[in-house]
Amino acid sequence: MTNQTQSELIGTGNGFIAALDQSGGSTPKALRLYGVNEDAYTSEEEMFGIIHDMRARIIKSNAFNGERVLGAILFERTMDGDIDGKPTATYLWEDCQVVPFLKVDKGLADEENGVQILKPMPDLGALLDKAVSKGIYGTKMRSVISAASPEGIKAVVAQQFEIGKQIIAAGLMPIIEPEVTISIADKAQAEEMLMAEIKAQLDALEGDQQVMLKLTLPEVANTYKPLADHPRVLRMVALSGGYDRDEANTRLAQNSGMIASFSRALTEGLSAQQDQSAFDATLNTSVQSIYDASVAG
């Protein structure tokens, strides 16, 4: 179904997956944290050009390679761009030995029953075909759970797996991401419900179908351990979900069978104003701490 070498690396390698997939809605905040305010660009194209340069700077850093970073999730425009004259996904794999993934969702629907399911993706088939042609290994799509709602959580997981099967059929590895909001009072209850719904969907997969899971760091350590051990799960990764890097790493290290797939926590402390030496040193500290937390479990 997929490149066997990449599957083995993602399935058993030591390290983590970098999330470099901020899209239109989250890009201005990511740039502000990077020291680039809205007055630095006058159009969406300029904004995306700056964020691509930031991602390229991360990927080209000597701190970013397959020794500690197993994979990287890209936004479509990043996939369509180049790094030193090579398509981004090709550069990641050939120059860094980092497996490329692609964010495929088009954002979230309005909240209903305490959750936000994925917006319709009418062009998903064409996007998956393009991803395959560009050497992408897998995909990611994010839903949000903001309450311990049995009906809502069931709908989120059902939709994720329905689309996941389409992604598998296209020859790609889906990352199922039903994020639980970290600030809700009933987070632990929502996570128990989510675990049960995911297990039911995993049990129903057929043949050699496998998925990856990207889940919020749980309130109770190892809540999701049965999912990590499930034969239909290639790898389980964690999102930082708004926790700062230290808190995310502390929580991650307590969860067996779970590695990081951090976005903001990965880029914490990086700045457009840093010279290359300072940038590389800051990124190296971040990468090492997330790596250590990922292998601790």
mmCIF file of C-alpha atoms in Angstrom:
data_model
loop_
_atom_site.group_PDB
_atom_site.id
_atom_site.type_symbol
_atom_site.label_atom_id
_atom_site.label_comp_id
_atom_site.label_asym_id
_atom_site.label_seq_id
_atom_site.Cartn_x
_atom_site.Cartn_y
_atom_site.Cartn_z
ATOM 1 C CA MET A 1 0.000 0.000 0.000
ATOM 2 C CA THR A 2 2.720 2.452 0.997
ATOM 3 C CA ASN A 3 6.482 2.676 0.904
ATOM 4 C CA GLN A 4 7.673 -0.164 3.137
ATOM 5 C CA THR A 5 10.804 1.629 4.310
ATOM 6 C CA GLN A 6 8.763 4.640 5.369
ATOM 7 C CA SER A 7 6.164 2.423 7.063
ATOM 8 C CA GLU A 8 8.846 0.698 9.119
ATOM 9 C CA LEU A 9 10.404 4.024 10.081
ATOM 10 C CA ILE A 10 7.101 5.543 11.174
ATOM 11 C CA GLY A 11 5.923 2.350 12.856
ATOM 12 C CA THR A 12 8.998 1.517 14.901
ATOM 13 C CA GLY A 13 11.498 4.389 14.707
ATOM 14 C CA ASN A 14 12.638 6.470 17.668
ATOM 15 C CA GLY A 15 11.615 10.097 17.338
ATOM 16 C CA PHE A 16 8.556 12.217 16.654
ATOM 17 C CA ILE A 17 6.505 13.808 13.876
ATOM 18 C CA ALA A 18 6.794 17.559 13.343
ATOM 19 C CA ALA A 19 3.530 19.373 12.587
ATOM 20 C CA LEU A 20 4.352 22.114 10.070
ATOM 21 C CA ASP A 21 0.814 22.383 8.747
ATOM 22 C CA GLN A 22 -0.632 25.692 9.948
ATOM 23 C CA SER A 23 -3.255 26.708 7.373
ATOM 24 C CA GLY A 24 -4.911 30.013 6.525
ATOM 25 C CA GLY A 25 -6.724 30.530 9.809
ATOM 26 C CA SER A 26 -3.806 29.705 12.092
ATOM 27 C CA THR A 27 -0.967 31.186 10.030
ATOM 28 C CA PRO A 28 -1.170 34.798 11.366
ATOM 29 C CA LYS A 29 -0.847 33.562 14.962
ATOM 30 C CA ALA A 30 2.040 31.267 14.039
ATOM 31 C CA LEU A 31 3.797 34.186 12.357
ATOM 32 C CA ARG A 32 3.221 36.492 15.336
ATOM 33 C CA LEU A 33 4.857 33.918 17.604
ATOM 34 C CA TYR A 34 7.722 33.860 15.088
ATOM 35 C CA GLY A 35 8.106 37.635 15.404
ATOM 36 C CA VAL A 36 6.329 38.585 12.170
ATOM 37 C CA ASN A 37 3.279 40.827 12.637
ATOM 38 C CA GLU A 38 0.417 41.406 10.210
ATOM 39 C CA ASP A 39 1.936 44.671 8.981
ATOM 40 C CA ALA A 40 4.811 42.663 7.447
ATOM 41 C CA TYR A 41 2.576 41.407 4.603
ATOM 42 C CA THR A 42 -0.222 42.896 2.546
ATOM 43 C CA SER A 43 -1.818 39.824 0.975
ATOM 44 C CA GLU A 44 -2.524 36.186 1.671
ATOM 45 C CA GLU A 45 0.090 35.192 -0.900
ATOM 46 C CA GLU A 46 2.757 37.218 0.908
ATOM 47 C CA MET A 47 1.670 35.673 4.228
ATOM 48 C CA PHE A 48 1.959 32.150 2.860
ATOM 49 C CA GLY A 49 5.312 33.007 1.328
ATOM 50 C CA ILE A 50 6.656 34.060 4.722
ATOM 51 C CA ILE A 51 5.321 30.954 6.482
ATOM 52 C CA HIS A 52 6.843 28.778 3.746
ATOM 53 C CA ASP A 53 10.189 30.474 4.335
ATOM 54 C CA MET A 54 9.844 29.769 8.060
ATOM 55 C CA ARG A 55 9.097 26.102 7.434
ATOM 56 C CA ALA A 56 11.923 25.827 4.936
ATOM 57 C CA ARG A 57 14.291 27.358 7.496
ATOM 58 C CA ILE A 58 13.216 24.732 10.039
ATOM 59 C CA ILE A 59 13.553 21.862 7.571
ATOM 60 C CA LYS A 60 16.984 23.015 6.358
ATOM 61 C CA SER A 61 18.327 23.463 9.891
ATOM 62 C CA ASN A 62 21.016 21.022 10.979
ATOM 63 C CA ALA A 63 18.793 20.296 14.006
ATOM 64 C CA PHE A 64 16.070 18.817 11.779
ATOM 65 C CA ASN A 65 16.739 15.368 10.338
ATOM 66 C CA GLY A 66 15.697 11.720 10.494
ATOM 67 C CA GLU A 67 17.864 10.953 13.517
ATOM 68 C CA ARG A 68 15.213 12.525 15.773
ATOM 69 C CA VAL A 69 12.370 13.605 13.465
ATOM 70 C CA LEU A 70 10.526 10.692 11.858
ATOM 71 C CA GLY A 71 8.000 12.657 9.825
ATOM 72 C CA ALA A 72 6.638 16.102 9.045
ATOM 73 C CA ILE A 73 3.045 17.156 8.321
ATOM 74 C CA LEU A 74 2.734 19.786 5.594
ATOM 75 C CA PHE A 75 0.069 22.261 4.522
ATOM 76 C CA GLU A 76 -0.925 21.904 0.842
ATOM 77 C CA ARG A 77 0.823 25.120 -0.180
ATOM 78 C CA THR A 78 3.992 23.903 1.531
ATOM 79 C CA MET A 79 3.765 20.619 -0.371
ATOM 80 C CA ASP A 80 3.340 22.595 -3.605
ATOM 81 C CA GLY A 81 6.416 24.724 -2.828
ATOM 82 C CA ASP A 82 10.116 23.991 -3.208
ATOM 83 C CA ILE A 83 13.157 23.957 -0.945
ATOM 84 C CA ASP A 84 16.431 24.624 -2.755
ATOM 85 C CA GLY A 85 14.781 23.773 -6.048
ATOM 86 C CA LYS A 86 13.286 20.470 -4.887
ATOM 87 C CA PRO A 87 9.615 19.806 -4.112
ATOM 88 C CA THR A 88 9.215 20.035 -0.329
ATOM 89 C CA ALA A 89 8.205 16.380 0.151
ATOM 90 C CA THR A 90 11.127 15.203 -1.995
ATOM 91 C CA TYR A 91 13.551 17.377 -0.023
ATOM 92 C CA LEU A 92 12.217 16.043 3.272
ATOM 93 C CA TRP A 93 12.744 12.422 2.300
ATOM 94 C CA GLU A 94 15.881 12.603 0.155
ATOM 95 C CA ASP A 95 17.815 15.234 2.104
ATOM 96 C CA CYS A 96 16.506 14.767 5.658
ATOM 97 C CA GLN A 97 15.201 11.161 5.719
ATOM 98 C CA VAL A 98 11.976 12.573 7.156
ATOM 99 C CA VAL A 99 8.677 11.033 5.987
ATOM 100 C CA PRO A 100 6.245 13.594 4.466
ATOM 101 C CA PHE A 101 2.561 13.818 5.441
ATOM 102 C CA LEU A 102 -0.133 16.215 4.211
ATOM 103 C CA LYS A 103 -2.958 18.006 6.032
ATOM 104 C CA VAL A 104 -6.039 17.355 3.872
ATOM 105 C CA ASP A 105 -9.000 18.782 5.815
ATOM 106 C CA LYS A 106 -10.662 22.080 4.880
ATOM 107 C CA GLY A 107 -11.398 23.177 8.440
ATOM 108 C CA LEU A 108 -14.201 22.608 10.903
ATOM 109 C CA ALA A 109 -17.985 22.770 10.681
ATOM 110 C CA ASP A 110 -19.929 24.776 13.266
ATOM 111 C CA GLU A 111 -20.196 23.172 16.696
ATOM 112 C CA GLU A 112 -23.058 20.733 17.212
ATOM 113 C CA ASN A 113 -23.531 18.254 20.075
ATOM 114 C CA GLY A 114 -20.360 19.576 21.674
ATOM 115 C CA VAL A 115 -18.121 18.768 18.687
ATOM 116 C CA GLN A 116 -16.972 20.127 15.349
ATOM 117 C CA ILE A 117 -16.826 17.622 12.530
ATOM 118 C CA LEU A 118 -14.884 18.188 9.317
ATOM 119 C CA LYS A 119 -16.217 20.483 6.638
ATOM 120 C CA PRO A 120 -17.072 18.737 3.352
ATOM 121 C CA MET A 121 -14.052 17.897 1.180
ATOM 122 C CA PRO A 122 -15.443 17.594 -2.361
ATOM 123 C CA ASP A 123 -11.981 17.768 -3.937
ATOM 124 C CA LEU A 124 -10.387 15.180 -1.636
ATOM 125 C CA GLY A 125 -9.924 12.587 -4.380
ATOM 126 C CA ALA A 126 -7.955 14.984 -6.565
ATOM 127 C CA LEU A 127 -5.874 16.146 -3.585
ATOM 128 C CA LEU A 128 -5.019 12.560 -2.662
ATOM 129 C CA ASP A 129 -3.960 11.833 -6.247
ATOM 130 C CA LYS A 130 -1.720 14.917 -6.188
ATOM 131 C CA ALA A 131 -0.263 13.874 -2.836
ATOM 132 C CA VAL A 132 0.627 10.432 -4.181
ATOM 133 C CA SER A 133 2.270 12.010 -7.247
ATOM 134 C CA LYS A 134 4.389 14.239 -4.995
ATOM 135 C CA GLY A 135 5.662 11.409 -2.815
ATOM 136 C CA ILE A 136 3.489 12.024 0.237
ATOM 137 C CA TYR A 137 3.262 9.037 2.593
ATOM 138 C CA GLY A 138 0.204 9.882 4.679
ATOM 139 C CA THR A 139 -2.429 12.474 5.541
ATOM 140 C CA LYS A 140 -3.900 14.241 8.559
ATOM 141 C CA MET A 141 -7.365 15.648 9.292
ATOM 142 C CA ARG A 142 -8.479 17.350 12.512
ATOM 143 C CA SER A 143 -11.874 17.366 14.211
ATOM 144 C CA VAL A 144 -12.550 18.923 17.639
ATOM 145 C CA ILE A 145 -14.355 17.568 20.716
ATOM 146 C CA SER A 146 -15.379 20.173 23.302
ATOM 147 C CA ALA A 147 -17.698 18.138 25.532
ATOM 148 C CA ALA A 148 -18.165 14.576 26.781
ATOM 149 C CA SER A 149 -21.048 14.104 24.355
ATOM 150 C CA PRO A 150 -21.666 10.470 23.358
ATOM 151 C CA GLU A 151 -23.581 11.461 20.225
ATOM 152 C CA GLY A 152 -21.050 14.073 19.176
ATOM 153 C CA ILE A 153 -17.982 11.926 19.792
ATOM 154 C CA LYS A 154 -19.532 9.021 17.899
ATOM 155 C CA ALA A 155 -20.174 11.324 14.913
ATOM 156 C CA VAL A 156 -16.599 12.678 14.941
ATOM 157 C CA VAL A 157 -14.998 9.245 15.013
ATOM 158 C CA ALA A 158 -17.363 7.761 12.420
ATOM 159 C CA GLN A 159 -16.600 10.583 9.986
ATOM 160 C CA GLN A 160 -12.863 10.350 10.571
ATOM 161 C CA PHE A 161 -12.807 6.622 9.828
ATOM 162 C CA GLU A 162 -15.128 6.921 6.825
ATOM 163 C CA ILE A 163 -12.758 9.412 5.211
ATOM 164 C CA GLY A 164 -9.779 7.435 6.475
ATOM 165 C CA LYS A 165 -10.877 4.444 4.411
ATOM 166 C CA GLN A 166 -10.966 6.630 1.290
ATOM 167 C CA ILE A 167 -7.425 7.738 2.079
ATOM 168 C CA ILE A 168 -6.277 4.145 2.538
ATOM 169 C CA ALA A 169 -7.866 3.232 -0.816
ATOM 170 C CA ALA A 170 -5.798 5.989 -2.447
ATOM 171 C CA GLY A 171 -2.601 4.340 -1.164
ATOM 172 C CA LEU A 172 -1.905 6.716 1.716
ATOM 173 C CA MET A 173 -1.719 6.353 5.495
ATOM 174 C CA PRO A 174 -4.417 8.375 7.310
ATOM 175 C CA ILE A 175 -3.738 10.095 10.612
ATOM 176 C CA ILE A 176 -7.064 10.157 12.471
ATOM 177 C CA GLU A 177 -7.125 13.300 14.657
ATOM 178 C CA PRO A 178 -10.131 13.880 16.946
ATOM 179 C CA GLU A 179 -8.695 16.598 19.210
ATOM 180 C CA VAL A 180 -10.145 16.977 22.706
ATOM 181 C CA THR A 181 -10.033 20.608 23.859
ATOM 182 C CA ILE A 182 -7.663 20.799 26.832
ATOM 183 C CA SER A 183 -9.677 23.392 28.792
ATOM 184 C CA ILE A 184 -12.993 21.533 29.146
ATOM 185 C CA ALA A 185 -14.111 20.384 32.603
ATOM 186 C CA ASP A 186 -15.140 16.912 31.425
ATOM 187 C CA LYS A 187 -11.976 16.181 29.437
ATOM 188 C CA ALA A 188 -11.259 12.840 31.137
ATOM 189 C CA GLN A 189 -14.806 11.602 30.496
ATOM 190 C CA ALA A 190 -14.612 12.696 26.860
ATOM 191 C CA GLU A 191 -11.357 10.774 26.486
ATOM 192 C CA GLU A 192 -12.866 7.563 27.842
ATOM 193 C CA MET A 193 -15.744 7.887 25.364
ATOM 194 C CA LEU A 194 -13.334 8.658 22.555
ATOM 195 C CA MET A 195 -11.167 5.649 23.344
ATOM 196 C CA ALA A 196 -14.173 3.311 23.180
ATOM 197 C CA GLU A 197 -15.445 4.766 19.880
ATOM 198 C CA ILE A 198 -12.008 4.558 18.244
ATOM 199 C CA LYS A 199 -11.556 0.952 19.390
ATOM 200 C CA ALA A 200 -14.904 -0.015 17.873
ATOM 201 C CA GLN A 201 -13.904 1.529 14.548
ATOM 202 C CA LEU A 202 -10.475 -0.121 14.618
ATOM 203 C CA ASP A 203 -12.071 -3.513 15.297
ATOM 204 C CA ALA A 204 -14.247 -3.032 12.194
ATOM 205 C CA LEU A 205 -11.366 -2.386 9.773
ATOM 206 C CA GLU A 206 -10.847 -5.092 7.185
ATOM 207 C CA GLY A 207 -7.954 -6.890 5.530
ATOM 208 C CA ASP A 208 -4.628 -5.173 6.085
ATOM 209 C CA GLN A 209 -6.120 -1.737 6.715
ATOM 210 C CA GLN A 210 -4.185 0.378 9.224
ATOM 211 C CA VAL A 211 -4.390 3.959 10.468
ATOM 212 C CA MET A 212 -2.406 6.275 12.674
ATOM 213 C CA LEU A 213 -3.964 8.177 15.578
ATOM 214 C CA LYS A 214 -3.223 11.736 16.708
ATOM 215 C CA LEU A 215 -4.761 12.396 20.110
ATOM 216 C CA THR A 216 -4.714 15.071 22.784
ATOM 217 C CA LEU A 217 -2.445 14.242 25.717
ATOM 218 C CA PRO A 218 -4.884 12.603 28.168
ATOM 219 C CA GLU A 219 -5.776 13.615 31.705
ATOM 220 C CA VAL A 220 -5.160 10.066 32.927
ATOM 221 C CA ALA A 221 -1.832 8.698 31.695
ATOM 222 C CA ASN A 222 -2.088 5.696 29.368
ATOM 223 C CA THR A 223 -5.815 6.125 28.748
ATOM 224 C CA TYR A 224 -5.075 5.392 25.093
ATOM 225 C CA LYS A 225 -2.551 2.569 25.609
ATOM 226 C CA PRO A 226 -5.031 -0.092 24.333
ATOM 227 C CA LEU A 227 -5.242 1.851 21.077
ATOM 228 C CA ALA A 228 -1.458 2.086 20.712
ATOM 229 C CA ASP A 229 -1.301 -1.700 21.082
ATOM 230 C CA HIS A 230 -4.090 -2.358 18.571
ATOM 231 C CA PRO A 231 -2.878 -4.230 15.447
ATOM 232 C CA ARG A 232 -4.743 -1.759 13.197
ATOM 233 C CA VAL A 233 -2.702 1.203 14.530
ATOM 234 C CA LEU A 234 0.652 1.826 12.875
ATOM 235 C CA ARG A 235 1.608 4.529 15.399
ATOM 236 C CA MET A 236 -0.085 6.771 17.930
ATOM 237 C CA VAL A 237 1.067 10.378 18.209
ATOM 238 C CA ALA A 238 0.142 13.232 20.521
ATOM 239 C CA LEU A 239 -0.793 16.830 19.769
ATOM 240 C CA SER A 240 0.286 19.529 22.191
ATOM 241 C CA GLY A 241 -3.154 21.169 22.062
ATOM 242 C CA GLY A 242 -2.107 24.460 23.627
ATOM 243 C CA TYR A 243 0.106 23.089 26.401
ATOM 244 C CA ASP A 244 3.495 24.782 26.429
ATOM 245 C CA ARG A 245 6.434 22.601 25.497
ATOM 246 C CA ASP A 246 7.484 21.718 29.051
ATOM 247 C CA GLU A 247 3.958 20.701 30.053
ATOM 248 C CA ALA A 248 3.426 18.786 26.813
ATOM 249 C CA ASN A 249 6.722 16.929 27.210
ATOM 250 C CA THR A 250 5.976 16.072 30.849
ATOM 251 C CA ARG A 251 2.573 14.656 29.948
ATOM 252 C CA LEU A 252 3.922 12.810 26.902
ATOM 253 C CA ALA A 253 6.677 11.079 28.866
ATOM 254 C CA GLN A 254 3.995 9.528 31.111
ATOM 255 C CA ASN A 255 2.192 7.848 28.193
ATOM 256 C CA SER A 256 3.545 4.561 26.899
ATOM 257 C CA GLY A 257 3.317 3.914 23.184
ATOM 258 C CA MET A 258 2.757 7.572 22.285
ATOM 259 C CA ILE A 259 5.180 9.907 20.468
ATOM 260 C CA ALA A 260 4.883 13.631 19.789
ATOM 261 C CA SER A 261 3.389 15.408 16.822
ATOM 262 C CA PHE A 262 3.741 18.959 18.081
ATOM 263 C CA SER A 263 3.276 22.216 16.185
ATOM 264 C CA ARG A 264 3.419 25.314 18.395
ATOM 265 C CA ALA A 265 5.414 23.465 21.060
ATOM 266 C CA LEU A 266 8.020 22.590 18.415
ATOM 267 C CA THR A 267 8.484 26.157 17.181
ATOM 268 C CA GLU A 268 8.375 27.754 20.651
ATOM 269 C CA GLY A 269 11.216 30.255 20.977
ATOM 270 C CA LEU A 270 12.029 30.497 17.267
ATOM 271 C CA SER A 271 12.153 33.997 15.801
ATOM 272 C CA ALA A 272 12.618 35.533 12.382
ATOM 273 C CA GLN A 273 15.042 37.947 14.045
ATOM 274 C CA GLN A 274 17.463 35.199 15.180
ATOM 275 C CA ASP A 275 20.657 34.652 13.237
ATOM 276 C CA GLN A 276 21.154 31.127 11.915
ATOM 277 C CA SER A 277 23.309 30.017 14.829
ATOM 278 C CA ALA A 278 20.751 31.118 17.432
ATOM 279 C CA PHE A 279 17.894 29.695 15.388
ATOM 280 C CA ASP A 280 19.593 26.300 15.061
ATOM 281 C CA ALA A 281 20.470 26.214 18.765
ATOM 282 C CA THR A 282 16.903 27.046 19.817
ATOM 283 C CA LEU A 283 15.437 24.469 17.438
ATOM 284 C CA ASN A 284 17.947 21.852 18.571
ATOM 285 C CA THR A 285 16.915 22.326 22.207
ATOM 286 C CA SER A 286 13.258 21.972 21.230
ATOM 287 C CA VAL A 287 13.826 18.919 19.032
ATOM 288 C CA GLN A 288 15.927 17.174 21.690
ATOM 289 C CA SER A 289 13.418 17.762 24.471
ATOM 290 C CA ILE A 290 10.501 16.488 22.350
ATOM 291 C CA TYR A 291 12.581 13.511 21.219
ATOM 292 C CA ASP A 292 13.448 12.661 24.825
ATOM 293 C CA ALA A 293 9.798 12.813 25.863
ATOM 294 C CA SER A 294 8.781 10.696 22.864
ATOM 295 C CA VAL A 295 11.183 7.871 23.644
ATOM 296 C CA ALA A 296 10.568 8.029 27.412
ATOM 297 C CA GLY A 297 7.288 6.136 27.122
#
